[in-house]
Coordinates of C-alpha atoms in Angstrom, one line a residue:
M1 CA 15.5 179.2 46.6
Q2 CA 12.6 177.3 45.0
E3 CA 12.8 176.2 41.4
T4 CA 9.8 175.3 39.3
G5 CA 10.3 173.2 36.2
S6 CA 8.6 171.4 33.5
I7 CA 9.4 167.9 32.4
S8 CA 10.4 168.1 28.7
I9 CA 8.1 165.7 26.9
H10 CA 5.6 166.3 24.1
T11 CA 2.7 164.6 25.8
E12 CA 0.6 166.6 28.3
N13 CA 0.8 164.0 31.0
I14 CA 3.0 160.9 31.2
F15 CA 1.5 159.5 34.4
P16 CA -1.7 158.1 33.0
I17 CA 0.4 156.3 30.5
I18 CA 2.6 154.8 33.3
K19 CA -0.6 154.0 35.2
K20 CA -2.4 152.3 32.3
F21 CA 0.4 150.5 30.4
L22 CA 3.4 150.1 32.7
Y23 CA 2.2 148.7 36.0
S24 CA -0.9 146.5 36.0
D25 CA -0.7 145.7 39.7
H26 CA -0.8 148.8 41.8
E27 CA 0.6 147.2 45.0
I28 CA 4.1 147.0 43.5
F29 CA 4.6 150.8 44.2
L30 CA 5.7 149.7 47.7
R31 CA 8.2 147.2 46.3
E32 CA 9.7 149.8 44.0
L33 CA 10.1 152.5 46.7
V34 CA 11.5 150.1 49.3
S35 CA 13.9 148.6 46.8
N36 CA 15.1 152.1 46.0
A37 CA 15.6 152.8 49.7
V38 CA 17.6 149.5 50.1
D39 CA 19.7 150.5 47.1
A40 CA 20.5 153.8 48.6
T41 CA 21.5 152.1 51.9
Q42 CA 23.7 149.6 50.2
K43 CA 25.4 152.2 48.2
L44 CA 26.3 154.1 51.4
Q45 CA 27.7 150.9 52.9
S46 CA 29.8 150.3 49.7
L47 CA 31.2 153.9 50.0
A48 CA 32.1 153.3 53.6
R49 CA 33.9 150.0 52.8
Q50 CA 35.9 151.9 50.1
G51 CA 36.8 154.7 52.5
E52 CA 34.8 157.3 50.6
F53 CA 32.4 157.8 53.4
K54 CA 34.1 158.2 56.8
G55 CA 31.1 159.2 58.9
E56 CA 29.0 157.1 61.3
L57 CA 26.7 154.7 59.4
G58 CA 24.2 154.6 62.3
E59 CA 21.2 152.3 62.2
L60 CA 20.6 151.4 58.6
K61 CA 17.0 150.5 58.3
V62 CA 14.2 151.3 55.9
R63 CA 11.1 152.4 57.6
V64 CA 7.5 152.4 56.3
T65 CA 4.9 154.3 58.1
V66 CA 1.3 155.2 57.4
D67 CA -0.9 158.0 58.8
K68 CA -4.5 157.4 58.0
D69 CA -5.6 160.8 59.3
T70 CA -3.3 162.8 57.0
R71 CA -3.6 160.1 54.3
K72 CA 0.2 159.8 54.0
I73 CA 2.5 156.8 53.4
T74 CA 6.2 157.5 54.1
V75 CA 9.2 155.3 53.0
S76 CA 12.4 156.5 54.8
D77 CA 15.9 155.3 54.6
H78 CA 19.2 156.3 56.2
G79 CA 21.2 155.8 53.0
L80 CA 23.4 158.1 51.0
G81 CA 20.7 160.7 50.2
M82 CA 20.5 163.1 47.2
S83 CA 21.2 166.7 46.6
A84 CA 18.8 168.9 44.6
E85 CA 21.0 168.4 41.5
E86 CA 21.0 164.7 41.9
I87 CA 17.2 164.7 42.2
K88 CA 16.9 166.6 39.0
K89 CA 19.2 164.2 37.4
Y90 CA 17.9 160.9 38.7
I91 CA 14.2 161.7 39.2
N92 CA 13.5 164.1 36.4
Q93 CA 15.9 163.6 33.5
I94 CA 16.7 159.8 33.5
A95 CA 13.2 158.8 34.3
F96 CA 11.8 160.7 31.3
S97 CA 14.6 160.3 28.9
G98 CA 13.1 158.6 25.9
A99 CA 9.5 158.9 27.3
T100 CA 8.3 160.6 24.2
E101 CA 9.8 157.8 22.1
F102 CA 8.0 155.3 24.3
V103 CA 4.6 157.1 23.9
E104 CA 5.0 157.3 20.2
K105 CA 6.2 153.7 19.7
Y106 CA 3.6 152.2 22.0
K107 CA 0.9 153.3 19.6
E108 CA 2.4 151.0 16.9
T109 CA 3.7 148.1 18.9
D110 CA 2.3 145.0 20.5
A111 CA 2.7 144.1 24.2
T112 CA 6.0 142.3 23.7
A113 CA 7.5 145.2 21.9
K114 CA 6.2 147.5 24.6
D115 CA 8.0 145.4 27.3
Q116 CA 11.2 145.7 25.3
I117 CA 10.9 149.5 25.0
I118 CA 9.9 150.4 28.6
G119 CA 12.7 148.2 29.9
Q120 CA 15.1 151.0 28.9
F121 CA 13.7 153.6 31.2
G122 CA 14.1 154.1 34.9
L123 CA 10.4 154.6 35.7
G124 CA 10.3 152.5 38.9
F125 CA 9.9 155.5 41.2
Y126 CA 6.9 156.8 39.3
S127 CA 4.9 153.8 40.2
A128 CA 4.1 155.9 43.3
F129 CA 1.7 157.9 41.2
M130 CA -0.6 154.9 40.8
V131 CA -1.7 155.4 44.4
A132 CA -0.7 159.0 45.2
K133 CA -2.1 162.3 44.0
E134 CA 1.1 164.0 45.1
V135 CA 4.5 162.8 46.0
E136 CA 7.2 164.6 48.0
I137 CA 10.9 163.7 48.3
W138 CA 12.9 165.0 51.3
S139 CA 16.5 164.1 51.0
Q140 CA 19.8 164.9 52.8
S141 CA 22.9 163.9 51.0
Y142 CA 25.8 162.2 52.8
Q143 CA 28.2 164.7 51.3
E144 CA 29.6 167.3 53.6
G145 CA 27.9 170.7 53.5
A146 CA 25.0 169.4 51.3
L147 CA 21.7 171.1 51.8
T148 CA 18.3 169.4 52.2
A149 CA 16.5 168.9 48.9
H150 CA 12.7 169.0 48.7
W151 CA 11.0 167.9 45.5
T152 CA 7.2 167.9 44.9
C153 CA 5.1 166.7 42.0
D154 CA 1.3 166.3 41.7
G155 CA 1.4 163.9 38.7
S156 CA 1.4 166.6 36.1
T157 CA 4.4 167.5 34.0
S158 CA 5.3 170.2 36.5
Y159 CA 7.5 169.8 39.6
T160 CA 9.0 172.1 42.2
I161 CA 12.3 171.7 44.0
D162 CA 13.8 173.8 46.8
E163 CA 16.5 173.6 49.5
P164 CA 14.8 174.4 52.8
T165 CA 17.0 175.5 55.7
G166 CA 16.7 175.9 59.5
E167 CA 13.8 174.1 61.1
H168 CA 12.4 173.1 57.7
A169 CA 15.6 171.2 56.8
K170 CA 15.8 167.5 57.1
A171 CA 17.6 166.5 60.3
E172 CA 19.3 163.3 59.2
R173 CA 21.1 161.8 56.2
G174 CA 18.9 159.8 53.9
T175 CA 15.6 160.1 52.0
D176 CA 11.9 160.2 52.8
V177 CA 9.4 159.6 50.1
V178 CA 6.0 160.9 51.1
L179 CA 2.9 159.7 49.2
H180 CA -0.3 161.7 49.6
V181 CA -2.7 158.9 48.9
A182 CA -5.4 159.4 46.3
D183 CA -9.1 159.0 47.1
D184 CA -9.4 155.8 45.0
S185 CA -6.5 154.1 46.9
D186 CA -7.9 153.8 50.5
E187 CA -6.8 150.2 50.8
F188 CA -3.2 151.2 51.0
L189 CA -3.8 153.2 54.1
E190 CA -4.4 150.0 56.0
V191 CA -1.4 148.7 57.9
E192 CA -2.3 145.1 57.3
R193 CA -2.5 145.7 53.5
L194 CA 1.0 147.2 53.5
R195 CA 2.2 144.3 55.7
T196 CA 0.9 141.8 53.1
I197 CA 2.7 143.6 50.3
L198 CA 6.0 143.9 52.2
T199 CA 5.9 140.3 53.2
K200 CA 5.3 139.2 49.6
Y201 CA 8.0 141.3 47.9
C202 CA 10.4 142.4 50.6
K203 CA 10.6 139.4 53.0
F204 CA 14.2 138.7 52.2
L205 CA 15.7 142.1 51.4
P206 CA 19.3 142.5 52.6
V207 CA 18.5 145.7 54.7
P208 CA 16.1 145.6 57.7
I209 CA 12.6 146.8 56.7
E210 CA 10.3 148.0 59.4
L211 CA 6.5 148.7 59.1
E212 CA 5.3 150.8 62.0
G213 CA 8.3 149.7 64.1
Q214 CA 7.9 146.0 63.4
L215 CA 10.6 144.1 61.5
I216 CA 9.3 142.5 58.2
N217 CA 12.3 140.7 56.7
D218 CA 15.1 138.2 57.1
T219 CA 18.1 140.0 55.7
T220 CA 20.2 136.8 55.3
P221 CA 18.1 134.0 53.8
I222 CA 19.8 130.7 53.5
W223 CA 20.4 130.9 49.8
T224 CA 22.8 133.8 50.4
K225 CA 25.0 131.5 52.6
Q226 CA 27.4 128.8 51.7
P227 CA 26.2 125.2 51.9
S228 CA 29.0 124.4 54.3
E229 CA 27.4 126.8 56.8
L230 CA 24.0 125.1 56.7
T231 CA 22.5 121.9 58.2
D232 CA 19.6 119.8 56.9
E233 CA 17.5 121.4 59.6
D234 CA 18.2 124.8 58.1
Y235 CA 17.0 123.7 54.7
L236 CA 13.9 122.0 56.1
K237 CA 13.1 125.0 58.2
F238 CA 13.4 127.4 55.2
Y239 CA 11.2 125.1 53.1
Q240 CA 8.5 125.3 55.8
E241 CA 8.9 129.1 55.9
L242 CA 8.3 129.2 52.1
Y243 CA 5.5 126.7 52.1
P244 CA 3.8 126.7 55.6
M245 CA 0.8 124.8 54.3
S246 CA 2.9 121.9 53.0
M247 CA 2.2 118.6 54.8
D248 CA 5.3 116.7 53.5
A249 CA 9.0 117.5 53.9
P250 CA 10.9 117.7 50.6
L251 CA 12.8 114.6 49.4
F252 CA 16.1 116.5 48.9
W253 CA 17.3 119.8 47.6
I254 CA 20.0 121.5 45.4
H255 CA 21.8 124.6 46.5
L256 CA 22.7 126.7 43.5
N257 CA 25.6 129.1 43.6
V258 CA 27.4 130.3 40.5
D259 CA 29.1 133.6 39.7
Y260 CA 30.3 133.0 36.2
P261 CA 29.3 133.4 33.4
F262 CA 26.3 134.8 35.2
N263 CA 25.3 135.3 38.8
L264 CA 22.8 132.9 40.3
T265 CA 22.0 131.6 43.8
G266 CA 19.1 129.7 45.1
I267 CA 17.7 126.5 46.5
L268 CA 15.5 124.0 44.6
Y269 CA 13.5 121.4 46.5
F270 CA 12.2 118.1 45.2
P271 CA 8.8 117.8 46.7
K272 CA 6.8 114.6 47.1
V273 CA 4.6 114.3 44.0
K274 CA 1.6 112.1 43.5
D275 CA 2.1 109.6 40.7
E276 CA 0.0 111.5 38.3
L277 CA 0.5 114.4 35.9
Q278 CA -0.8 117.2 38.1
F279 CA 1.8 119.9 37.9
S280 CA 1.7 122.3 40.8
R281 CA 3.2 125.2 39.1
N282 CA 4.2 128.7 40.4
K283 CA 6.1 127.2 43.3
I284 CA 9.5 128.5 42.4
Q285 CA 10.0 132.1 43.4
L286 CA 12.2 134.4 41.3
Y287 CA 14.2 137.1 43.1
S288 CA 16.6 139.8 41.9
R289 CA 19.0 140.8 44.6
Q290 CA 16.6 139.4 47.2
V291 CA 13.6 141.4 45.9
F292 CA 10.7 139.1 45.0
I293 CA 9.9 139.4 41.3
T294 CA 7.5 136.7 40.2
D295 CA 6.6 133.0 40.6
E296 CA 6.2 132.7 36.8
V297 CA 9.6 131.3 35.9
K298 CA 8.7 129.5 32.7
D299 CA 11.8 130.6 30.7
V300 CA 14.3 130.4 33.5
V301 CA 13.5 126.9 34.7
P302 CA 13.0 124.0 32.2
E303 CA 9.4 122.9 31.7
F304 CA 10.0 119.6 33.3
L305 CA 11.4 121.2 36.5
M306 CA 8.4 123.4 37.0
L307 CA 7.3 120.8 39.6
L308 CA 10.2 121.8 41.8
H309 CA 9.8 124.2 44.7
G310 CA 12.2 126.9 46.0
V311 CA 14.0 130.1 45.2
I312 CA 16.1 131.4 42.4
D313 CA 17.9 134.8 42.8
S314 CA 19.8 136.4 39.9
P315 CA 20.5 140.0 39.0
D316 CA 21.3 138.8 35.4
I317 CA 17.8 137.8 34.4
P318 CA 16.5 140.7 32.2
L319 CA 13.2 142.1 33.2
N320 CA 11.0 144.9 31.8
V321 CA 10.8 147.9 34.0
S322 CA 7.7 146.8 35.8
R323 CA 9.6 143.5 36.6
S324 CA 6.4 141.7 35.4
F325 CA 7.9 139.9 32.4
L326 CA 11.1 138.0 31.8
Q327 CA 13.0 139.0 28.7
A328 CA 14.1 135.7 27.1
D329 CA 17.7 136.1 25.9
A330 CA 21.1 134.3 25.9
A331 CA 21.5 134.8 29.7
V332 CA 18.2 133.1 30.4
R333 CA 19.0 130.2 28.2
K334 CA 22.4 129.7 29.9
I335 CA 20.7 129.8 33.3
N336 CA 18.1 127.3 32.1
T337 CA 20.9 125.0 30.9
Y338 CA 22.8 125.3 34.1
I339 CA 19.8 124.4 36.2
T340 CA 19.1 121.3 34.1
R341 CA 22.8 120.2 34.5
K342 CA 22.8 120.8 38.3
V343 CA 19.6 118.7 38.7
A344 CA 21.0 115.9 36.6
D345 CA 24.3 116.0 38.6
K346 CA 22.4 115.9 41.9
L347 CA 20.3 112.9 40.8
G348 CA 23.3 111.1 39.4
D349 CA 25.2 111.6 42.7
L350 CA 22.3 110.3 44.8
F351 CA 22.0 107.2 42.6
K352 CA 25.8 106.5 42.8
K353 CA 26.2 107.2 46.5
D354 CA 23.0 105.7 47.9
R355 CA 21.3 103.4 45.5
A356 CA 18.9 102.0 48.2
G357 CA 17.9 105.5 49.2
Y358 CA 17.4 106.5 45.6
E359 CA 15.2 103.5 44.9
E360 CA 13.1 104.4 47.9
K361 CA 12.5 107.8 46.4
W362 CA 11.9 106.6 42.9
S363 CA 8.1 106.6 43.0
D364 CA 8.3 110.4 43.8
I365 CA 11.2 111.4 41.5
G366 CA 10.4 109.1 38.6
L367 CA 8.0 111.7 37.2
F368 CA 10.8 114.4 37.1
V369 CA 13.3 112.1 35.5
K370 CA 11.0 110.7 32.7
Y371 CA 9.5 114.1 31.9
G372 CA 13.0 115.6 31.7
M373 CA 14.2 112.8 29.4
L374 CA 11.2 113.4 27.1
S375 CA 11.6 117.2 27.2
D376 CA 15.4 117.7 27.0
E377 CA 17.8 115.7 24.8
K378 CA 20.8 116.6 27.0
F379 CA 19.0 115.6 30.1
Y380 CA 18.1 112.3 28.5
D381 CA 21.8 111.7 27.8
R382 CA 22.6 112.2 31.5
A383 CA 19.5 110.5 33.0
K384 CA 19.7 107.3 30.9
D385 CA 22.2 106.0 33.5
F386 CA 19.9 106.6 36.5
V387 CA 16.4 106.3 35.2
L388 CA 14.9 103.1 36.7
L389 CA 12.5 100.5 35.3
K390 CA 10.3 98.6 37.7
N391 CA 9.0 95.1 37.0
V392 CA 5.8 93.6 38.3
A393 CA 7.7 91.9 41.1
G394 CA 8.8 95.4 42.3
K395 CA 12.5 95.1 41.4
L396 CA 14.2 98.2 40.0
F397 CA 16.7 98.1 37.1
T398 CA 18.6 100.7 35.1
I399 CA 18.1 100.4 31.4
S400 CA 21.4 98.6 30.8
E401 CA 20.8 96.3 33.8
Y402 CA 17.4 95.4 32.5
T403 CA 18.6 94.8 28.9
E404 CA 21.2 92.4 30.3
H405 CA 18.5 90.7 32.6
I406 CA 16.2 89.7 29.7
Q407 CA 18.9 89.3 26.9
A408 CA 19.0 85.5 27.0
N409 CA 15.3 84.7 27.1
Q410 CA 13.5 87.6 25.3
Q411 CA 15.1 87.8 21.9
D412 CA 12.9 87.0 18.9
K413 CA 14.0 85.0 15.8
D414 CA 15.4 88.2 14.2
G415 CA 17.7 89.0 17.1
N416 CA 15.5 91.8 18.5
T417 CA 15.2 92.2 22.3
V418 CA 11.5 92.3 23.2
V419 CA 10.5 94.2 26.4
L420 CA 7.2 93.1 27.7
Y421 CA 5.1 95.4 29.9
T422 CA 1.8 96.0 31.6
N423 CA 0.1 99.2 32.3
D424 CA -2.4 97.6 34.7
A425 CA -1.0 94.4 36.4
E426 CA -4.3 93.6 38.0
A427 CA -6.5 93.9 35.0
Q428 CA -4.0 92.2 32.8
H429 CA -3.1 89.5 35.4
G430 CA -3.9 86.6 33.0
F431 CA -1.6 87.9 30.3
V432 CA 1.2 88.7 32.9
A433 CA 0.9 85.2 34.3
A434 CA 1.1 83.6 30.8
A435 CA 4.2 85.6 30.0
Q436 CA 5.8 84.7 33.3
G437 CA 4.9 81.0 32.6
R438 CA 7.2 81.2 29.6
G439 CA 10.0 82.6 31.8
Y440 CA 9.5 86.2 30.6
D441 CA 9.9 89.2 32.8
V442 CA 7.2 91.9 32.7
L443 CA 7.8 95.6 33.4
N444 CA 5.2 97.9 35.1
F445 CA 4.6 101.0 33.0
D446 CA 1.5 102.4 34.6
H447 CA 2.2 106.2 34.6
I448 CA 0.4 108.6 32.3
L449 CA 3.8 109.6 30.8
D450 CA 4.8 106.0 30.0
P451 CA 3.3 105.6 26.5
H452 CA 5.6 108.5 25.5
F453 CA 8.5 107.2 27.5
I454 CA 8.2 103.8 25.9
G455 CA 8.2 105.4 22.4
Q456 CA 11.4 107.3 23.3
L457 CA 13.2 104.2 24.5
E458 CA 12.3 102.3 21.3
Q459 CA 13.9 105.1 19.3
K460 CA 17.0 105.2 21.5
L461 CA 17.7 101.5 22.1
E462 CA 19.1 99.5 19.2
K463 CA 17.1 96.4 18.1
T464 CA 14.7 96.7 20.9
T465 CA 10.9 96.7 20.8
F466 CA 8.3 97.0 23.5
K467 CA 5.0 95.0 23.6
R468 CA 2.2 95.2 26.1
V469 CA 1.4 91.7 27.4
D470 CA -2.1 91.8 25.9
A471 CA -0.9 92.8 22.5
D472 CA -0.9 89.2 21.2
T473 CA -1.1 85.7 22.4
V474 CA 1.8 84.7 24.6
G475 CA 3.4 82.6 21.8
K476 CA 3.3 85.5 19.4
L477 CA 4.6 88.2 21.8
I478 CA 8.2 87.0 21.2
E479 CA 8.3 85.1 18.0
K480 CA 10.7 82.2 18.0
D481 CA 11.6 79.6 15.4
E482 CA 9.0 77.3 16.9
T483 CA 5.6 76.2 15.5
T484 CA 2.7 74.5 17.1
E485 CA 0.7 72.2 14.9
S486 CA -3.1 72.5 14.9
V487 CA -5.2 69.4 15.6
L488 CA -7.9 70.8 13.4
S489 CA -8.0 70.6 9.6
E490 CA -8.2 73.9 7.6
D491 CA -11.9 73.2 7.0
D492 CA -12.6 72.8 10.7
Q493 CA -10.6 75.9 11.5
T494 CA -12.8 77.9 9.0
K495 CA -16.0 76.5 10.6
L496 CA -14.7 77.3 14.1
A497 CA -14.0 80.9 13.0
E498 CA -17.5 81.3 11.5
A499 CA -19.1 79.9 14.7
F500 CA -17.3 82.5 16.8
K501 CA -18.0 85.3 14.4
T502 CA -21.7 84.5 14.4
A503 CA -21.7 84.2 18.2
I504 CA -19.9 87.5 18.8
A505 CA -21.6 89.5 16.1
N506 CA -19.4 92.5 16.6
D507 CA -17.4 94.3 13.8
A508 CA -14.8 95.5 16.3
M509 CA -13.9 91.9 17.1
H510 CA -11.7 90.3 14.5
V511 CA -11.8 86.5 14.9
K512 CA -8.9 84.2 13.9
V513 CA -8.0 80.7 14.8
A514 CA -4.5 79.8 15.8
A515 CA -2.7 76.7 17.1
L516 CA -1.8 77.5 20.7
S517 CA -0.8 75.2 23.5
P518 CA -3.7 73.1 24.9
Q519 CA -2.8 74.7 28.3
D520 CA -3.4 78.2 27.0
A521 CA -6.8 79.9 27.3
P522 CA -9.5 78.8 24.8
V523 CA -10.0 82.4 23.7
V524 CA -7.6 85.3 23.9
I525 CA -8.7 88.9 23.2
T526 CA -5.8 91.2 22.2
Q527 CA -5.3 94.7 20.7
N528 CA -2.7 95.6 18.1
E529 CA 0.3 97.2 20.0
F530 CA 0.8 100.0 17.5
M531 CA -2.8 101.2 17.2
R532 CA -3.4 100.9 21.0
R533 CA -0.3 102.8 21.8
M534 CA -1.1 105.6 19.4
K535 CA -4.6 105.9 20.9
D536 CA -3.0 106.0 24.4
M537 CA -0.6 108.7 23.4
Q538 CA -3.3 110.7 21.8
R539 CA -5.4 110.6 25.0
T540 CA -2.4 111.7 27.1
G541 CA -1.5 114.7 24.9
G542 CA 0.3 113.2 21.9
G543 CA -1.3 116.0 19.8
G544 CA -0.5 116.8 16.2
G545 CA -0.9 113.9 13.8
M546 CA -2.0 111.6 16.7
Q547 CA -5.4 113.2 16.8
M548 CA -6.5 111.0 14.0
F549 CA -6.1 107.9 16.1
G550 CA -8.5 109.2 18.7
A551 CA -11.2 109.1 16.1
F552 CA -10.6 105.4 15.1
P553 CA -13.0 102.9 16.6
E554 CA -11.7 100.3 19.0
S555 CA -10.5 97.2 17.3
F556 CA -9.6 93.8 18.9
D557 CA -8.2 90.5 17.7
V558 CA -10.1 87.5 19.1
T559 CA -7.8 84.4 18.9
V560 CA -9.5 81.1 19.2
N561 CA -7.2 78.3 20.4
A562 CA -7.6 75.5 17.9
N563 CA -6.0 73.0 20.2
H564 CA -8.2 73.6 23.3
P565 CA -11.0 71.2 24.1
V566 CA -13.5 74.0 24.0
A567 CA -12.8 74.5 20.3
Q568 CA -13.5 70.8 19.6
R569 CA -16.8 71.0 21.6
V570 CA -17.9 74.0 19.6
L571 CA -17.4 72.1 16.4
A572 CA -18.9 68.9 17.7
E573 CA -22.0 70.6 19.2
G574 CA -22.4 73.3 16.6
G575 CA -22.4 75.5 19.7
E576 CA -22.6 79.1 19.0
Q577 CA -23.9 79.6 22.5
L578 CA -20.8 77.8 23.9
A579 CA -18.6 80.0 21.6
R580 CA -20.3 83.1 23.0
Q581 CA -19.8 81.8 26.6
A582 CA -16.0 81.2 25.9
F583 CA -15.7 84.7 24.4
D584 CA -17.5 86.3 27.4
L585 CA -15.3 84.4 29.8
A586 CA -12.2 85.9 28.1
R587 CA -13.8 89.4 28.3
L588 CA -14.5 88.8 32.0
A589 CA -11.0 87.7 32.7
Q590 CA -9.7 90.9 31.1
G591 CA -12.1 93.2 32.9
M592 CA -13.9 94.0 29.7
L593 CA -17.4 93.0 31.0
K594 CA -19.1 95.8 32.9
G595 CA -22.5 97.1 33.5
E596 CA -25.3 95.8 31.3
A597 CA -22.8 93.5 29.4
L598 CA -21.9 91.8 32.7
T599 CA -25.6 91.4 33.7
A600 CA -26.3 89.8 30.3
F601 CA -23.3 87.4 30.7
V602 CA -24.6 86.3 34.1
K603 CA -28.1 85.7 32.7
R604 CA -26.7 83.6 29.8
S605 CA -24.6 81.6 32.2
T606 CA -27.6 80.8 34.4
E607 CA -29.6 79.7 31.4
L608 CA -26.8 77.3 30.3
L609 CA -26.7 75.8 33.8

């Protein structure tokens, strides 16, 4: 007997609403239908394990076929099937319970609210109507004596359902969903188009998926197995499967496996990263019960770990019904925290068990560690014991090791530890050499994150300050209770300063005369540590109040060494030209002379000769 019904909603047609608002990407209809087929198959397997189904399971596969001539796509399973009553319950009633409320509320809500509303409805099956003008369900329940159920709907609010018998009945247990493809969806009649969709979304589903007789998926990907079952070769092979275009093998990986207080499995790989802040995002794939959901995992994975590659699978991550958006909630925050802790534990173990191997990888993993420390206070607390500082000689230290290393020689008169660093050892070679000449150690902080990292360390470490080697003359970098007497009178020092001011004639250059060692350079050009650092941080995304520093003009201190023979020659000869030459030599030594300025310097030098 055939039954005709009408879906009880107030709007004339729910399907345009589904098509317009619910699913923006039409290709996911295949993911939804195949996922439903897999669910039906797994439910039957569960019933068999519990002894509620005693029949033969047979070959449990999901088959996708396409007939271009009849314009049909069929998704078939050999699962538990449905009776006519179950179709009415699961396809008609549940799918549209609350649909009127959805339609009404959507008029007044924004996109976020919409996601929260539609996440309550079981509308996945109806994604089929994005590509089909008519959909049929042919289903045979596993229950003994059940009749074949046949449901048809053309996308209007009307449907028909009957129970055909005899030659019209379905021969086998399970469900066939038949899509009569609409005229505007020809692309989905192409086998290769369907293969691409299935490979994207269904590549790791736990039930075999066949397209036109060819197997699509790996039903037991390695993240579903125990680490004890796997070798390094298994992990590397899987990485290559995920990222076939990757030229480099990953540095190491973390196998995630937790079942309380949430379910989460997965594998996160640490790739080789260039020493620059170019984040290759969307490399972590999110799955739910082995169904691919998205590669946008912003809320699930901490921001600083977005550089990682790999797979996360959790049925506990809340999604809206289209599975397009994560719903941030307490479960997501717990997962985020768990992943952060696992990464910190892995890095800590590597450091403790194989310090040499860890140091070899530091140039690649330093970016993760520093970014994590800057982004996450709890990660900082864990990472402070395995973050490494590298000096210009290439030696690596932990923070505590380095503090001990410089404690004796790099304390100022107030008892503060002064950490000296360079961000360009080649350009600042003269300053580095001068510091080393005093027995000081110099760190190499040449990464784009380092201005921020230095600021964080200054906040965290007691009585510790950081100074770039060109922030002041070497004698002033670490102020001791020592003074050097000037060989010049105060009057001569004033005359010397005026000579250099006239020769330089640049408001950005602030001249001062100081009593340095005769062995020090005649002229030293430095930049105030605070102002330069603020400008550096502003350029690298300090944001907020730091924007003001970007507008400030460059400002340098020009320190003339009163005790150098050049100073005495300038005074004796009244030599503004000699003063200019000494200033330009200092600029040349610091890489500040380029282009036209360098050409002018060479010309002046030739004239002097």
